[in-house]
Amino acid sequence: NAGVTQTPKFQVLKTGQSMTLQCAQDMNHNSMYWYRQDPGMGLRLIYYSASEGTTDKGEVPNGYNVSRLNKREFSLRLESAAPSQTSVYFCASKLQTSRAFFGQGTRLTVV
Amino acid sequence: TQLLEQSPQFLSIQEGENLTVYCNSSSVFSSLQWYRQEPGEGPVLLVTVVTGGEVKKLKRLTFQFGDARKDSSLHITAAQPGDTGLYLCAGEWGGADGLTFGKGTHLIIQP
């Protein structure tokens, strides 16, 4: 009963490096989300995917790309990391009109 | 994306006092959800309100959805130290595919 699994849990990048955050859910949910959480800013939506094959921008999409590989997996890519992208990233999934289930988060530091 | 304004951002009160947290928007939401987040963890759902004017109670917590489905409130009666945490409201939109969070209320209940 894994729920939402995010990897990695911690990552340190140098400015300009790229990386992909992985997210997988085993609950057959249609919708998946990527948020970033910064002190005093709450959870801000980066991208979301309402169904396999579709993705849409959220509040803060600049500097990120996403891929909905299949119904289970939704990855977030940073092509050229910047210190402003230092944050805690959360992946979530849900069905329509249901609660969102969250992963444990990825703590990313860009130096 | 829709925006949610949550207030207050920080609240520190004594055990036994009552408090109310507000969540407001100019947008109409399909539903309003309230989450609680512990340090190092993802948010966990407390309650969902769907119908305008709806009131739900969870022990000492009372949640209300505004008549126009644009705002919500969380009232805690006789707060206890165990209520300490980050409380987040979230609104569903776009056919319930979108999920936007407020900035959160950091609540500290002092013994």
JSON list of C-alpha atoms in Angstrom, two decimals, chain A residues 30-33 35 37 39-45 48-50 57-59 90 92 94-105 107, chain B residues 1-3 9-10 30-31 33 35 37 39-45 48 86 88 92-104 106:
[
{"chain": "A", "resi": 30, "resn": "ASN", "atom": "CA", "xyz": [-6.39, 10.39, -12.88]},
{"chain": "A", "resi": 31, "resn": "SER", "atom": "CA", "xyz": [-5.00, 13.69, -11.60]},
{"chain": "A", "resi": 32, "resn": "MET", "atom": "CA", "xyz": [-1.43, 14.29, -10.51]},
{"chain": "A", "resi": 33, "resn": "TYR", "atom": "CA", "xyz": [0.27, 17.47, -9.29]},
{"chain": "A", "resi": 35, "resn": "TYR", "atom": "CA", "xyz": [3.91, 21.66, -5.88]},
{"chain": "A", "resi": 37, "resn": "GLN", "atom": "CA", "xyz": [6.68, 24.68, -0.72]},
{"chain": "A", "resi": 39, "resn": "PRO", "atom": "CA", "xyz": [8.57, 29.33, 3.92]},
{"chain": "A", "resi": 40, "resn": "GLY", "atom": "CA", "xyz": [5.62, 31.70, 4.09]},
{"chain": "A", "resi": 41, "resn": "MET", "atom": "CA", "xyz": [4.43, 30.78, 0.60]},
{"chain": "A", "resi": 42, "resn": "GLY", "atom": "CA", "xyz": [2.38, 27.67, 1.22]},
{"chain": "A", "resi": 43, "resn": "LEU", "atom": "CA", "xyz": [2.11, 25.08, -1.54]},
{"chain": "A", "resi": 44, "resn": "ARG", "atom": "CA", "xyz": [2.34, 26.61, -4.99]},
{"chain": "A", "resi": 45, "resn": "LEU", "atom": "CA", "xyz": [1.21, 24.61, -7.98]},
{"chain": "A", "resi": 48, "resn": "TYR", "atom": "CA", "xyz": [-0.69, 19.39, -13.02]},
{"chain": "A", "resi": 49, "resn": "SER", "atom": "CA", "xyz": [-1.99, 16.59, -15.17]},
{"chain": "A", "resi": 50, "resn": "ALA", "atom": "CA", "xyz": [-5.71, 15.85, -15.26]},
{"chain": "A", "resi": 57, "resn": "LYS", "atom": "CA", "xyz": [0.73, 24.95, -16.16]},
{"chain": "A", "resi": 58, "resn": "GLY", "atom": "CA", "xyz": [0.04, 26.00, -12.62]},
{"chain": "A", "resi": 59, "resn": "GLU", "atom": "CA", "xyz": [0.97, 29.16, -10.75]},
{"chain": "A", "resi": 90, "resn": "PHE", "atom": "CA", "xyz": [5.67, 17.60, -3.28]},
{"chain": "A", "resi": 92, "resn": "ALA", "atom": "CA", "xyz": [0.24, 14.56, -5.18]},
{"chain": "A", "resi": 94, "resn": "LYS", "atom": "CA", "xyz": [-6.27, 12.39, -6.52]},
{"chain": "A", "resi": 95, "resn": "LEU", "atom": "CA", "xyz": [-9.53, 11.50, -8.17]},
{"chain": "A", "resi": 96, "resn": "GLN", "atom": "CA", "xyz": [-12.06, 14.21, -8.96]},
{"chain": "A", "resi": 97, "resn": "THR", "atom": "CA", "xyz": [-13.80, 15.53, -5.84]},
{"chain": "A", "resi": 98, "resn": "SER", "atom": "CA", "xyz": [-11.63, 13.45, -3.56]},
{"chain": "A", "resi": 99, "resn": "ARG", "atom": "CA", "xyz": [-8.78, 14.13, -1.19]},
{"chain": "A", "resi": 100, "resn": "ALA", "atom": "CA", "xyz": [-5.25, 14.57, -2.46]},
{"chain": "A", "resi": 101, "resn": "PHE", "atom": "CA", "xyz": [-2.60, 12.08, -1.41]},
{"chain": "A", "resi": 102, "resn": "PHE", "atom": "CA", "xyz": [0.90, 13.45, -1.05]},
{"chain": "A", "resi": 103, "resn": "GLY", "atom": "CA", "xyz": [4.36, 11.99, -1.30]},
{"chain": "A", "resi": 104, "resn": "GLN", "atom": "CA", "xyz": [6.95, 12.53, 1.40]},
{"chain": "A", "resi": 105, "resn": "GLY", "atom": "CA", "xyz": [8.55, 15.43, -0.46]},
{"chain": "A", "resi": 107, "resn": "ARG", "atom": "CA", "xyz": [14.22, 18.63, -0.37]},
{"chain": "B", "resi": 1, "resn": "THR", "atom": "CA", "xyz": [-5.12, 29.09, -11.66]},
{"chain": "B", "resi": 2, "resn": "GLN", "atom": "CA", "xyz": [-7.29, 30.28, -8.81]},
{"chain": "B", "resi": 3, "resn": "LEU", "atom": "CA", "xyz": [-5.85, 32.02, -5.77]},
{"chain": "B", "resi": 9, "resn": "GLN", "atom": "CA", "xyz": [-0.47, 33.46, 8.60]},
{"chain": "B", "resi": 10, "resn": "PHE", "atom": "CA", "xyz": [0.73, 32.91, 12.18]},
{"chain": "B", "resi": 30, "resn": "SER", "atom": "CA", "xyz": [-16.10, 23.00, -6.64]},
{"chain": "B", "resi": 31, "resn": "SER", "atom": "CA", "xyz": [-15.11, 22.18, -3.09]},
{"chain": "B", "resi": 33, "resn": "GLN", "atom": "CA", "xyz": [-10.54, 21.10, 1.52]},
{"chain": "B", "resi": 35, "resn": "TYR", "atom": "CA", "xyz": [-5.34, 19.89, 5.40]},
{"chain": "B", "resi": 37, "resn": "GLN", "atom": "CA", "xyz": [0.78, 19.31, 7.74]},
{"chain": "B", "resi": 39, "resn": "PRO", "atom": "CA", "xyz": [7.11, 19.01, 9.78]},
{"chain": "B", "resi": 40, "resn": "GLY", "atom": "CA", "xyz": [8.82, 16.80, 7.21]},
{"chain": "B", "resi": 41, "resn": "GLU", "atom": "CA", "xyz": [5.56, 15.31, 5.97]},
{"chain": "B", "resi": 42, "resn": "GLY", "atom": "CA", "xyz": [3.06, 15.97, 3.21]},
{"chain": "B", "resi": 43, "resn": "PRO", "atom": "CA", "xyz": [-0.35, 17.50, 4.03]},
{"chain": "B", "resi": 44, "resn": "VAL", "atom": "CA", "xyz": [-3.09, 15.19, 5.28]},
{"chain": "B", "resi": 45, "resn": "LEU", "atom": "CA", "xyz": [-6.77, 15.87, 4.67]},
{"chain": "B", "resi": 48, "resn": "THR", "atom": "CA", "xyz": [-13.88, 18.47, 2.48]},
{"chain": "B", "resi": 86, "resn": "LEU", "atom": "CA", "xyz": [0.35, 24.07, 9.75]},
{"chain": "B", "resi": 88, "resn": "LEU", "atom": "CA", "xyz": [-3.83, 24.63, 4.78]},
{"chain": "B", "resi": 92, "resn": "GLU", "atom": "CA", "xyz": [-10.82, 22.37, -6.23]},
{"chain": "B", "resi": 93, "resn": "TRP", "atom": "CA", "xyz": [-11.55, 23.95, -9.62]},
{"chain": "B", "resi": 94, "resn": "GLY", "atom": "CA", "xyz": [-11.59, 23.15, -13.32]},
{"chain": "B", "resi": 95, "resn": "GLY", "atom": "CA", "xyz": [-14.00, 20.29, -12.99]},
{"chain": "B", "resi": 96, "resn": "ALA", "atom": "CA", "xyz": [-12.21, 19.30, -9.77]},
{"chain": "B", "resi": 97, "resn": "ASP", "atom": "CA", "xyz": [-8.98, 18.59, -11.64]},
{"chain": "B", "resi": 98, "resn": "GLY", "atom": "CA", "xyz": [-7.22, 21.68, -10.33]},
{"chain": "B", "resi": 99, "resn": "LEU", "atom": "CA", "xyz": [-6.22, 21.98, -6.66]},
{"chain": "B", "resi": 100, "resn": "THR", "atom": "CA", "xyz": [-4.87, 25.28, -5.33]},
{"chain": "B", "resi": 101, "resn": "PHE", "atom": "CA", "xyz": [-3.60, 25.82, -1.80]},
{"chain": "B", "resi": 102, "resn": "GLY", "atom": "CA", "xyz": [-3.57, 28.86, 0.43]},
{"chain": "B", "resi": 103, "resn": "LYS", "atom": "CA", "xyz": [-0.33, 29.94, 2.10]},
{"chain": "B", "resi": 104, "resn": "GLY", "atom": "CA", "xyz": [-1.23, 28.22, 5.32]},
{"chain": "B", "resi": 106, "resn": "HIS", "atom": "CA", "xyz": [1.07, 28.24, 11.41]}
]
